[in-house]
Structure formats: structure tokens, C-alpha cells
Amino acid sequence: MDNEKIKSILLELENTEIDFSVIQTGKESKRVNGFYQPDTHEIFLHNKNFSSDNQLIYTAVHEYTHHLLTVEKQKYDSGYCSPCKVHTQGFWAKFGDLLQLAEQKGYYSIGWENSPELKELTEDIKVNYLEKNGKLMQEFGKKLAKAWELCKENNIRYEDYIDRVLCLPRSAEKDIRKVGAVEVNPSIGFENMKTVASVKKKDDRANIEQEFMQGGKSPSSVREMMKQKASERRGDDPKTKLEKERNRLEKTIAQLTQRLEIVEESLAQL
């Protein structure tokens, strides 16, 4: 597959306002399969790393995601230059959506169903590990809720009980108890159950659970969808987001400046 064909596939997945180049290096790399240069908008692919066009397209979509996010940011921040090694939740969500679209258009296929052994193993993992662990953690959450009630009845500090008797991190205890407090389908697995349980409204929980049940979307894609809907409800626009970022940066700079003064004073006394 030549560079122009790869580029045309990427553009069919999503158009871009800033042009880009695809370059196959003709090399093999043990460090990375490809990389994106945000200043020149170039996608480099170490094509000797791939044994099929399917693998090539996967990496091309990955690097194209960096390009699309860079272009999106530069609409509102002309000085933005994407750190191409940073993979945020927003990145993985965008990447997952593009991969799903590439599958629908027939340019990419994960292909796990083509291996009978992997297909059987996948079913085993889903039923006997993801679902069973989900059910177990639901019951665990209910047991912790009962322990909280008993601690209260016996004038025992529940936090101390969690810390020093069960030796359970408080953040983990909180997540487990939330999962036990609401109805969530355990077949989506404990980590995704935590995401569903974190939503207050029952109807919203049901919608998010359905997103996981349908398959095809990564957990990052579902969480990013939740984040975007919350942002829409708040009425956040690009200007508001930049103002919030500015305020965060100003606060961070003030804290670092104060810390620098303390460090300099300490050094002067040594």
C-alpha cells in the first residue's frame, strides 16, 4: 500500500482542515511503529514493522488521531503544538472512534473471530472472568455496606476498620461500595461497572451500560462521551475552556513561584 492510498483512507475516515503527509520510512524500529511531527504535520510509518496492511492501517490511524487533535486545538490556540507522545483519554476515545469507522468501511479488521482458539478463549475470559469477577465485586460492595452499618452500630470508625483491618485502599473501597449499591450488569466487567455506578441518574446509568453492552467502543470512548455530554449540559464553549485553562495555569504558576522562593531561601541558609 503506497503513501497516497494510506492518506486517502485516512481522509475518508475524517477530513482535516490542515494538509498532512504520510511517509513510509522503509525501516524497522524496535521502539515505535510510527510517529507524528506536529510542526510539519507529517505521519511517519516504520512499515518494516508490519506483516500486513491491516497492521499498517492501525498505526496510520493512531498517528492521524494525533494530527486531528492538533488541528482541533489549533483552531482556538494558534500556538498549540501537540506533544505527540501524550495519550490522554480524549486521544484514546478519538482513536477508538476512528478505528470503529475504519472497520465499518472495510479498511481495518481486528480479526479476532478468525482464530477459533482465540474466539474460544475470549468467550472463556468474558464469561468466567469478567462477568464472574463483576458479580463477586457486586457482592463485595454489599458486604462493605453491611460492615459500614455494623461499625456505626458499634461506635467503630469505619475508616480505621477499612485501613487497618481489611487493609483496603479507601479509593478502592469507595468504588466497590458504589458498585454494590446500584444495579449494573456484571458482564461488562468491574472496571466498566465502576464507570456506570459513578453516574447519579438511573436512566443515564442504563444508557451508559448499554454503550458497553453493545461493544465496539473502548472504555475511553464511553468515558469521553460522558465528559462531552456533561460539558454540553454546563454550556462550556471553546472560550470558556480556554479561560478555565488559563485560570488553572495562573494558579499553578503562583504555587510554583511560591515554592521556588521557599527553596531559594532554604538553599541560601545552607
PDB file of C-alpha atoms in Angstrom:
ATOM      1  CA  MET A   1       0.000   0.000   0.000  1.00  0.00           C
ATOM      2  CA  ASP A   2       1.537   3.328  -1.043  1.00  0.00           C
ATOM      3  CA  ASN A   3       1.518   6.620   0.869  1.00  0.00           C
ATOM      4  CA  GLU A   4      -1.235   8.261  -1.170  1.00  0.00           C
ATOM      5  CA  LYS A   5      -3.554   5.280  -0.676  1.00  0.00           C
ATOM      6  CA  ILE A   6      -2.994   5.423   3.078  1.00  0.00           C
ATOM      7  CA  LYS A   7      -3.680   9.168   3.058  1.00  0.00           C
ATOM      8  CA  SER A   8      -6.887   8.762   1.062  1.00  0.00           C
ATOM      9  CA  ILE A   9      -8.145   6.145   3.554  1.00  0.00           C
ATOM     10  CA  LEU A  10      -7.425   8.472   6.482  1.00  0.00           C
ATOM     11  CA  LEU A  11      -9.207  11.363   4.781  1.00  0.00           C
ATOM     12  CA  GLU A  12     -12.214   9.137   4.151  1.00  0.00           C
ATOM     13  CA  LEU A  13     -12.395   8.441   7.874  1.00  0.00           C
ATOM     14  CA  GLU A  14     -12.371  12.162   8.677  1.00  0.00           C
ATOM     15  CA  ASN A  15     -11.415  15.221   6.688  1.00  0.00           C
ATOM     16  CA  THR A  16      -8.924  17.758   8.009  1.00  0.00           C
ATOM     17  CA  GLU A  17      -8.537  21.489   7.547  1.00  0.00           C
ATOM     18  CA  ILE A  18      -4.738  21.279   7.555  1.00  0.00           C
ATOM     19  CA  ASP A  19      -2.979  19.103   4.999  1.00  0.00           C
ATOM     20  CA  PHE A  20      -0.634  16.341   6.113  1.00  0.00           C
ATOM     21  CA  SER A  21       1.835  13.881   4.622  1.00  0.00           C
ATOM     22  CA  VAL A  22       2.225  10.140   5.039  1.00  0.00           C
ATOM     23  CA  ILE A  23       5.774   8.812   4.809  1.00  0.00           C
ATOM     24  CA  GLN A  24       6.737   5.146   4.985  1.00  0.00           C
ATOM     25  CA  THR A  25      10.313   5.077   6.212  1.00  0.00           C
ATOM     26  CA  GLY A  26      11.244   1.690   4.780  1.00  0.00           C
ATOM     27  CA  LYS A  27      12.749   0.917   8.179  1.00  0.00           C
ATOM     28  CA  GLU A  28      12.156  -1.339  11.148  1.00  0.00           C
ATOM     29  CA  SER A  29      12.090   0.094  14.652  1.00  0.00           C
ATOM     30  CA  LYS A  30      12.058  -1.713  17.981  1.00  0.00           C
ATOM     31  CA  ARG A  31      10.916   1.444  19.784  1.00  0.00           C
ATOM     32  CA  VAL A  32       7.871   2.659  17.855  1.00  0.00           C
ATOM     33  CA  ASN A  33       5.736   1.646  14.883  1.00  0.00           C
ATOM     34  CA  GLY A  34       5.314   5.245  13.784  1.00  0.00           C
ATOM     35  CA  PHE A  35       5.242   8.841  14.943  1.00  0.00           C
ATOM     36  CA  TYR A  36       3.691  12.214  14.150  1.00  0.00           C
ATOM     37  CA  GLN A  37       5.550  15.508  13.649  1.00  0.00           C
ATOM     38  CA  PRO A  38       3.096  18.239  14.736  1.00  0.00           C
ATOM     39  CA  ASP A  39       5.187  21.159  13.457  1.00  0.00           C
ATOM     40  CA  THR A  40       5.323  19.788   9.881  1.00  0.00           C
ATOM     41  CA  HIS A  41       2.126  17.672  10.021  1.00  0.00           C
ATOM     42  CA  GLU A  42       3.949  14.548   8.859  1.00  0.00           C
ATOM     43  CA  ILE A  43       2.980  10.966   9.692  1.00  0.00           C
ATOM     44  CA  PHE A  44       5.945   8.571   9.647  1.00  0.00           C
ATOM     45  CA  LEU A  45       5.317   4.821   9.493  1.00  0.00           C
ATOM     46  CA  HIS A  46       8.052   2.246  10.040  1.00  0.00           C
ATOM     47  CA  ASN A  47       6.496  -0.109   7.522  1.00  0.00           C
ATOM     48  CA  LYS A  48       9.087  -2.855   8.042  1.00  0.00           C
ATOM     49  CA  ASN A  49       7.447  -3.431  11.427  1.00  0.00           C
ATOM     50  CA  PHE A  50       4.238  -4.677   9.802  1.00  0.00           C
ATOM     51  CA  SER A  51       3.403  -8.038   8.277  1.00  0.00           C
ATOM     52  CA  SER A  52       0.051  -6.893   6.844  1.00  0.00           C
ATOM     53  CA  ASP A  53      -1.766  -3.810   5.576  1.00  0.00           C
ATOM     54  CA  ASN A  54      -4.166  -4.291   8.481  1.00  0.00           C
ATOM     55  CA  GLN A  55      -1.365  -3.594  10.972  1.00  0.00           C
ATOM     56  CA  LEU A  56      -0.184  -0.670   8.871  1.00  0.00           C
ATOM     57  CA  ILE A  57      -3.623   0.956   8.857  1.00  0.00           C
ATOM     58  CA  TYR A  58      -3.934   0.552  12.631  1.00  0.00           C
ATOM     59  CA  THR A  59      -0.764   2.585  13.205  1.00  0.00           C
ATOM     60  CA  ALA A  60      -1.659   5.092  10.492  1.00  0.00           C
ATOM     61  CA  VAL A  61      -4.998   5.769  12.198  1.00  0.00           C
ATOM     62  CA  HIS A  62      -3.177   6.146  15.522  1.00  0.00           C
ATOM     63  CA  GLU A  63      -0.852   8.819  14.139  1.00  0.00           C
ATOM     64  CA  TYR A  64      -3.670  10.502  12.214  1.00  0.00           C
ATOM     65  CA  THR A  65      -5.512  10.868  15.513  1.00  0.00           C
ATOM     66  CA  HIS A  66      -2.612  12.979  16.762  1.00  0.00           C
ATOM     67  CA  HIS A  67      -2.933  15.142  13.653  1.00  0.00           C
ATOM     68  CA  LEU A  68      -6.689  15.649  14.013  1.00  0.00           C
ATOM     69  CA  LEU A  69      -6.423  16.586  17.679  1.00  0.00           C
ATOM     70  CA  THR A  70      -3.583  19.001  16.910  1.00  0.00           C
ATOM     71  CA  VAL A  71      -5.667  20.703  14.216  1.00  0.00           C
ATOM     72  CA  GLU A  72      -8.672  20.896  16.551  1.00  0.00           C
ATOM     73  CA  LYS A  73      -6.600  22.518  19.298  1.00  0.00           C
ATOM     74  CA  GLN A  74      -5.013  24.999  16.896  1.00  0.00           C
ATOM     75  CA  LYS A  75      -8.436  26.352  15.968  1.00  0.00           C
ATOM     76  CA  TYR A  76      -8.630  28.009  19.369  1.00  0.00           C
ATOM     77  CA  ASP A  77      -4.953  28.113  20.327  1.00  0.00           C
ATOM     78  CA  SER A  78      -2.693  29.027  17.402  1.00  0.00           C
ATOM     79  CA  GLY A  79       0.432  28.355  19.445  1.00  0.00           C
ATOM     80  CA  TYR A  80      -0.569  24.817  20.365  1.00  0.00           C
ATOM     81  CA  CYS A  81       1.887  22.096  19.354  1.00  0.00           C
ATOM     82  CA  SER A  82       0.764  18.603  20.301  1.00  0.00           C
ATOM     83  CA  PRO A  83       3.185  16.557  22.404  1.00  0.00           C
ATOM     84  CA  CYS A  84       2.905  13.520  20.138  1.00  0.00           C
ATOM     85  CA  LYS A  85       3.814  11.025  22.874  1.00  0.00           C
ATOM     86  CA  VAL A  86       0.993  12.121  25.166  1.00  0.00           C
ATOM     87  CA  HIS A  87      -2.049   9.847  25.055  1.00  0.00           C
ATOM     88  CA  THR A  88      -4.953  11.320  27.004  1.00  0.00           C
ATOM     89  CA  GLN A  89      -8.384   9.792  27.474  1.00  0.00           C
ATOM     90  CA  GLY A  90      -9.576  12.130  24.720  1.00  0.00           C
ATOM     91  CA  PHE A  91      -6.925  10.713  22.406  1.00  0.00           C
ATOM     92  CA  TRP A  92      -7.881   7.085  23.029  1.00  0.00           C
ATOM     93  CA  ALA A  93     -11.564   7.926  22.603  1.00  0.00           C
ATOM     94  CA  LYS A  94     -10.938   9.619  19.243  1.00  0.00           C
ATOM     95  CA  PHE A  95      -8.653   6.793  18.132  1.00  0.00           C
ATOM     96  CA  GLY A  96     -11.254   4.186  19.075  1.00  0.00           C
ATOM     97  CA  ASP A  97     -13.981   6.009  17.152  1.00  0.00           C
ATOM     98  CA  LEU A  98     -11.792   6.224  14.030  1.00  0.00           C
ATOM     99  CA  LEU A  99     -10.894   2.527  14.258  1.00  0.00           C
ATOM    100  CA  GLN A 100     -14.566   1.632  14.519  1.00  0.00           C
ATOM    101  CA  LEU A 101     -15.268   3.735  11.417  1.00  0.00           C
ATOM    102  CA  ALA A 102     -12.347   2.093   9.584  1.00  0.00           C
ATOM    103  CA  GLU A 103     -13.871  -1.303  10.385  1.00  0.00           C
ATOM    104  CA  GLN A 104     -17.281  -0.222   9.102  1.00  0.00           C
ATOM    105  CA  LYS A 105     -15.720   0.964   5.833  1.00  0.00           C
ATOM    106  CA  GLY A 106     -13.741  -2.262   5.424  1.00  0.00           C
ATOM    107  CA  TYR A 107     -10.263  -0.732   5.737  1.00  0.00           C
ATOM    108  CA  TYR A 108      -9.410  -2.423   9.012  1.00  0.00           C
ATOM    109  CA  SER A 109     -10.447  -5.517  10.929  1.00  0.00           C
ATOM    110  CA  ILE A 110      -9.282  -6.660  14.332  1.00  0.00           C
ATOM    111  CA  GLY A 111      -9.926 -10.211  13.144  1.00  0.00           C
ATOM    112  CA  TRP A 112     -10.045 -11.996  16.477  1.00  0.00           C
ATOM    113  CA  GLU A 113     -13.050 -14.060  15.352  1.00  0.00           C
ATOM    114  CA  ASN A 114     -10.945 -15.686  12.626  1.00  0.00           C
ATOM    115  CA  SER A 115      -8.946 -17.650  15.177  1.00  0.00           C
ATOM    116  CA  PRO A 116     -11.096 -20.488  16.646  1.00  0.00           C
ATOM    117  CA  GLU A 117      -8.716 -20.827  19.592  1.00  0.00           C
ATOM    118  CA  LEU A 118      -8.761 -17.093  20.363  1.00  0.00           C
ATOM    119  CA  LYS A 119     -12.544 -16.995  19.907  1.00  0.00           C
ATOM    120  CA  GLU A 120     -12.977 -19.788  22.461  1.00  0.00           C
ATOM    121  CA  LEU A 121     -10.535 -18.131  24.859  1.00  0.00           C
ATOM    122  CA  THR A 122     -12.338 -14.799  24.521  1.00  0.00           C
ATOM    123  CA  GLU A 123     -15.654 -16.379  25.476  1.00  0.00           C
ATOM    124  CA  ASP A 124     -13.957 -18.037  28.454  1.00  0.00           C
ATOM    125  CA  ILE A 125     -12.489 -14.701  29.604  1.00  0.00           C
ATOM    126  CA  LYS A 126     -15.779 -12.831  29.223  1.00  0.00           C
ATOM    127  CA  VAL A 127     -17.967 -15.386  30.997  1.00  0.00           C
ATOM    128  CA  ASN A 128     -15.667 -16.943  33.574  1.00  0.00           C
ATOM    129  CA  TYR A 129     -13.535 -13.953  34.495  1.00  0.00           C
ATOM    130  CA  LEU A 130     -15.037 -10.566  33.548  1.00  0.00           C
ATOM    131  CA  GLU A 131     -18.624 -11.486  34.437  1.00  0.00           C
ATOM    132  CA  LYS A 132     -17.823 -13.655  37.448  1.00  0.00           C
ATOM    133  CA  ASN A 133     -15.465 -11.020  38.839  1.00  0.00           C
ATOM    134  CA  GLY A 134     -18.167  -8.392  38.269  1.00  0.00           C
ATOM    135  CA  LYS A 135     -20.692 -10.441  40.272  1.00  0.00           C
ATOM    136  CA  LEU A 136     -18.128 -11.037  43.023  1.00  0.00           C
ATOM    137  CA  MET A 137     -17.351  -7.320  43.313  1.00  0.00           C
ATOM    138  CA  GLN A 138     -21.077  -6.518  43.465  1.00  0.00           C
ATOM    139  CA  GLU A 139     -21.417  -8.864  46.430  1.00  0.00           C
ATOM    140  CA  PHE A 140     -18.237  -7.396  47.922  1.00  0.00           C
ATOM    141  CA  GLY A 141     -19.794  -3.929  47.738  1.00  0.00           C
ATOM    142  CA  LYS A 142     -22.893  -5.108  49.570  1.00  0.00           C
ATOM    143  CA  LYS A 143     -20.742  -6.721  52.281  1.00  0.00           C
ATOM    144  CA  LEU A 144     -18.846  -3.461  52.748  1.00  0.00           C
ATOM    145  CA  ALA A 145     -22.143  -1.583  53.072  1.00  0.00           C
ATOM    146  CA  LYS A 146     -23.170  -4.036  55.801  1.00  0.00           C
ATOM    147  CA  ALA A 147     -19.796  -3.576  57.511  1.00  0.00           C
ATOM    148  CA  TRP A 148     -20.348   0.202  57.466  1.00  0.00           C
ATOM    149  CA  GLU A 149     -23.712  -0.251  59.206  1.00  0.00           C
ATOM    150  CA  LEU A 150     -22.226  -2.576  61.847  1.00  0.00           C
ATOM    151  CA  CYS A 151     -19.342  -0.192  62.505  1.00  0.00           C
ATOM    152  CA  LYS A 152     -21.846   2.622  63.026  1.00  0.00           C
ATOM    153  CA  GLU A 153     -23.971   0.481  65.393  1.00  0.00           C
ATOM    154  CA  ASN A 154     -20.898  -0.435  67.442  1.00  0.00           C
ATOM    155  CA  ASN A 155     -19.318   3.036  67.502  1.00  0.00           C
ATOM    156  CA  ILE A 156     -16.362   1.881  65.417  1.00  0.00           C
ATOM    157  CA  ARG A 157     -14.646   4.214  62.979  1.00  0.00           C
ATOM    158  CA  TYR A 158     -15.319   2.630  59.596  1.00  0.00           C
ATOM    159  CA  GLU A 159     -12.289   4.366  58.055  1.00  0.00           C
ATOM    160  CA  ASP A 160      -9.970   2.743  60.597  1.00  0.00           C
ATOM    161  CA  TYR A 161     -11.640  -0.615  60.001  1.00  0.00           C
ATOM    162  CA  ILE A 162     -11.015  -0.267  56.248  1.00  0.00           C
ATOM    163  CA  ASP A 163      -7.437   0.970  56.721  1.00  0.00           C
ATOM    164  CA  ARG A 164      -6.103  -1.398  59.368  1.00  0.00           C
ATOM    165  CA  VAL A 165      -8.408  -4.414  59.499  1.00  0.00           C
ATOM    166  CA  LEU A 166      -9.227  -5.030  55.825  1.00  0.00           C
ATOM    167  CA  CYS A 167      -6.092  -3.177  54.618  1.00  0.00           C
ATOM    168  CA  LEU A 168      -8.174  -1.875  51.719  1.00  0.00           C
ATOM    169  CA  PRO A 169      -7.270   1.411  49.985  1.00  0.00           C
ATOM    170  CA  ARG A 170     -10.032   3.947  50.601  1.00  0.00           C
ATOM    171  CA  SER A 171     -10.421   4.801  46.925  1.00  0.00           C
ATOM    172  CA  ALA A 172     -10.923   1.098  46.123  1.00  0.00           C
ATOM    173  CA  GLU A 173     -13.439   0.729  48.971  1.00  0.00           C
ATOM    174  CA  LYS A 174     -15.425   3.675  47.656  1.00  0.00           C
ATOM    175  CA  ASP A 175     -15.604   2.231  44.131  1.00  0.00           C
ATOM    176  CA  ILE A 176     -16.544  -1.250  45.329  1.00  0.00           C
ATOM    177  CA  ARG A 177     -19.297   0.033  47.606  1.00  0.00           C
ATOM    178  CA  LYS A 178     -20.749   2.140  44.762  1.00  0.00           C
ATOM    179  CA  VAL A 179     -20.902  -0.917  42.509  1.00  0.00           C
ATOM    180  CA  GLY A 180     -22.749  -2.833  45.212  1.00  0.00           C
ATOM    181  CA  ALA A 181     -25.257  -0.027  45.721  1.00  0.00           C
ATOM    182  CA  VAL A 182     -26.753   0.086  42.208  1.00  0.00           C
ATOM    183  CA  GLU A 183     -27.945  -2.395  39.622  1.00  0.00           C
ATOM    184  CA  VAL A 184     -25.234  -2.884  36.987  1.00  0.00           C
ATOM    185  CA  ASN A 185     -24.848  -5.766  34.554  1.00  0.00           C
ATOM    186  CA  PRO A 186     -21.706  -7.647  35.694  1.00  0.00           C
ATOM    187  CA  SER A 187     -20.975  -8.910  32.173  1.00  0.00           C
ATOM    188  CA  ILE A 188     -19.340  -5.549  31.326  1.00  0.00           C
ATOM    189  CA  GLY A 189     -16.613  -6.202  33.896  1.00  0.00           C
ATOM    190  CA  PHE A 190     -15.759  -4.499  37.172  1.00  0.00           C
ATOM    191  CA  GLU A 191     -13.810  -1.552  35.725  1.00  0.00           C
ATOM    192  CA  ASN A 192     -16.696  -0.592  33.450  1.00  0.00           C
ATOM    193  CA  MET A 193     -19.160  -1.227  36.267  1.00  0.00           C
ATOM    194  CA  LYS A 194     -17.337   1.454  38.268  1.00  0.00           C
ATOM    195  CA  THR A 195     -17.900   3.913  35.418  1.00  0.00           C
ATOM    196  CA  VAL A 196     -21.622   3.139  35.306  1.00  0.00           C
ATOM    197  CA  ALA A 197     -22.003   3.250  39.083  1.00  0.00           C
ATOM    198  CA  SER A 198     -20.424   6.711  39.223  1.00  0.00           C
ATOM    199  CA  VAL A 199     -23.454   8.177  37.386  1.00  0.00           C
ATOM    200  CA  LYS A 200     -26.206   9.509  39.633  1.00  0.00           C
ATOM    201  CA  LYS A 201     -29.324   9.181  37.466  1.00  0.00           C
ATOM    202  CA  LYS A 202     -30.727   5.707  36.842  1.00  0.00           C
ATOM    203  CA  ASP A 203     -31.682   6.387  33.203  1.00  0.00           C
ATOM    204  CA  ASP A 204     -28.223   7.797  32.457  1.00  0.00           C
ATOM    205  CA  ARG A 205     -26.641   4.711  34.034  1.00  0.00           C
ATOM    206  CA  ALA A 206     -28.780   2.480  31.827  1.00  0.00           C
ATOM    207  CA  ASN A 207     -27.707   4.363  28.691  1.00  0.00           C
ATOM    208  CA  ILE A 208     -24.018   4.147  29.548  1.00  0.00           C
ATOM    209  CA  GLU A 209     -24.326   0.464  30.434  1.00  0.00           C
ATOM    210  CA  GLN A 210     -25.901  -0.094  27.024  1.00  0.00           C
ATOM    211  CA  GLU A 211     -22.914   1.558  25.344  1.00  0.00           C
ATOM    212  CA  PHE A 212     -20.658  -1.022  26.996  1.00  0.00           C
ATOM    213  CA  MET A 213     -23.041  -3.888  26.238  1.00  0.00           C
ATOM    214  CA  GLN A 214     -23.203  -3.098  22.504  1.00  0.00           C
ATOM    215  CA  GLY A 215     -19.442  -3.439  22.134  1.00  0.00           C
ATOM    216  CA  GLY A 216     -17.241  -1.793  19.541  1.00  0.00           C
ATOM    217  CA  LYS A 217     -16.396   1.171  21.770  1.00  0.00           C
ATOM    218  CA  SER A 218     -13.451   1.370  24.115  1.00  0.00           C
ATOM    219  CA  PRO A 219     -13.924   2.383  27.777  1.00  0.00           C
ATOM    220  CA  SER A 220     -12.106   5.636  26.938  1.00  0.00           C
ATOM    221  CA  SER A 221     -14.648   6.372  24.194  1.00  0.00           C
ATOM    222  CA  VAL A 222     -17.557   5.858  26.579  1.00  0.00           C
ATOM    223  CA  ARG A 223     -15.973   7.986  29.317  1.00  0.00           C
ATOM    224  CA  GLU A 224     -15.166  10.751  26.826  1.00  0.00           C
ATOM    225  CA  MET A 225     -18.768  10.664  25.616  1.00  0.00           C
ATOM    226  CA  MET A 226     -19.889  11.135  29.225  1.00  0.00           C
ATOM    227  CA  LYS A 227     -17.447  14.021  29.633  1.00  0.00           C
ATOM    228  CA  GLN A 228     -18.679  15.746  26.476  1.00  0.00           C
ATOM    229  CA  LYS A 229     -22.331  15.411  27.482  1.00  0.00           C
ATOM    230  CA  ALA A 230     -21.534  16.888  30.887  1.00  0.00           C
ATOM    231  CA  SER A 231     -19.710  19.742  29.174  1.00  0.00           C
ATOM    232  CA  GLU A 232     -22.708  20.373  26.919  1.00  0.00           C
ATOM    233  CA  ARG A 233     -25.029  20.488  29.921  1.00  0.00           C
ATOM    234  CA  ARG A 234     -22.756  23.078  31.551  1.00  0.00           C
ATOM    235  CA  GLY A 235     -22.749  25.072  28.323  1.00  0.00           C
ATOM    236  CA  ASP A 236     -18.953  25.040  28.002  1.00  0.00           C
ATOM    237  CA  ASP A 237     -17.656  26.601  24.804  1.00  0.00           C
ATOM    238  CA  PRO A 238     -14.043  26.884  23.491  1.00  0.00           C
ATOM    239  CA  LYS A 239     -13.624  30.332  25.057  1.00  0.00           C
ATOM    240  CA  THR A 240     -14.826  29.100  28.444  1.00  0.00           C
ATOM    241  CA  LYS A 241     -12.495  26.107  28.283  1.00  0.00           C
ATOM    242  CA  LEU A 242      -9.502  28.333  27.483  1.00  0.00           C
ATOM    243  CA  GLU A 243     -10.411  30.700  30.308  1.00  0.00           C
ATOM    244  CA  LYS A 244     -10.574  27.757  32.729  1.00  0.00           C
ATOM    245  CA  GLU A 245      -7.214  26.503  31.471  1.00  0.00           C
ATOM    246  CA  ARG A 246      -5.742  29.988  31.907  1.00  0.00           C
ATOM    247  CA  ASN A 247      -7.003  30.129  35.482  1.00  0.00           C
ATOM    248  CA  ARG A 248      -5.514  26.712  36.225  1.00  0.00           C
ATOM    249  CA  LEU A 249      -2.176  27.741  34.720  1.00  0.00           C
ATOM    250  CA  GLU A 250      -2.117  31.008  36.662  1.00  0.00           C
ATOM    251  CA  LYS A 251      -2.796  29.132  39.892  1.00  0.00           C
ATOM    252  CA  THR A 252      -0.083  26.572  39.127  1.00  0.00           C
ATOM    253  CA  ILE A 253       2.435  29.286  38.265  1.00  0.00           C
ATOM    254  CA  ALA A 254       1.665  31.118  41.522  1.00  0.00           C
ATOM    255  CA  GLN A 255       2.138  27.910  43.535  1.00  0.00           C
ATOM    256  CA  LEU A 256       5.410  27.074  41.771  1.00  0.00           C
ATOM    257  CA  THR A 257       6.689  30.627  42.224  1.00  0.00           C
ATOM    258  CA  GLN A 258       5.955  30.447  45.917  1.00  0.00           C
ATOM    259  CA  ARG A 259       7.660  27.064  46.172  1.00  0.00           C
ATOM    260  CA  LEU A 260      10.686  28.368  44.266  1.00  0.00           C
ATOM    261  CA  GLU A 261      11.056  31.243  46.742  1.00  0.00           C
ATOM    262  CA  ILE A 262      10.983  28.785  49.668  1.00  0.00           C
ATOM    263  CA  VAL A 263      13.595  26.527  48.024  1.00  0.00           C
ATOM    264  CA  GLU A 264      15.857  29.507  47.266  1.00  0.00           C
ATOM    265  CA  GLU A 265      15.605  30.711  50.888  1.00  0.00           C
ATOM    266  CA  SER A 266      16.439  27.211  52.143  1.00  0.00           C
ATOM    267  CA  LEU A 267      19.446  27.000  49.826  1.00  0.00           C
ATOM    268  CA  ALA A 268      20.685  30.403  50.989  1.00  0.00           C
ATOM    269  CA  GLN A 269      20.673  29.177  54.578  1.00  0.00           C
ATOM    270  CA  LEU A 270      22.757  26.073  53.869  1.00  0.00           C
TER     271      LEU A 270
END
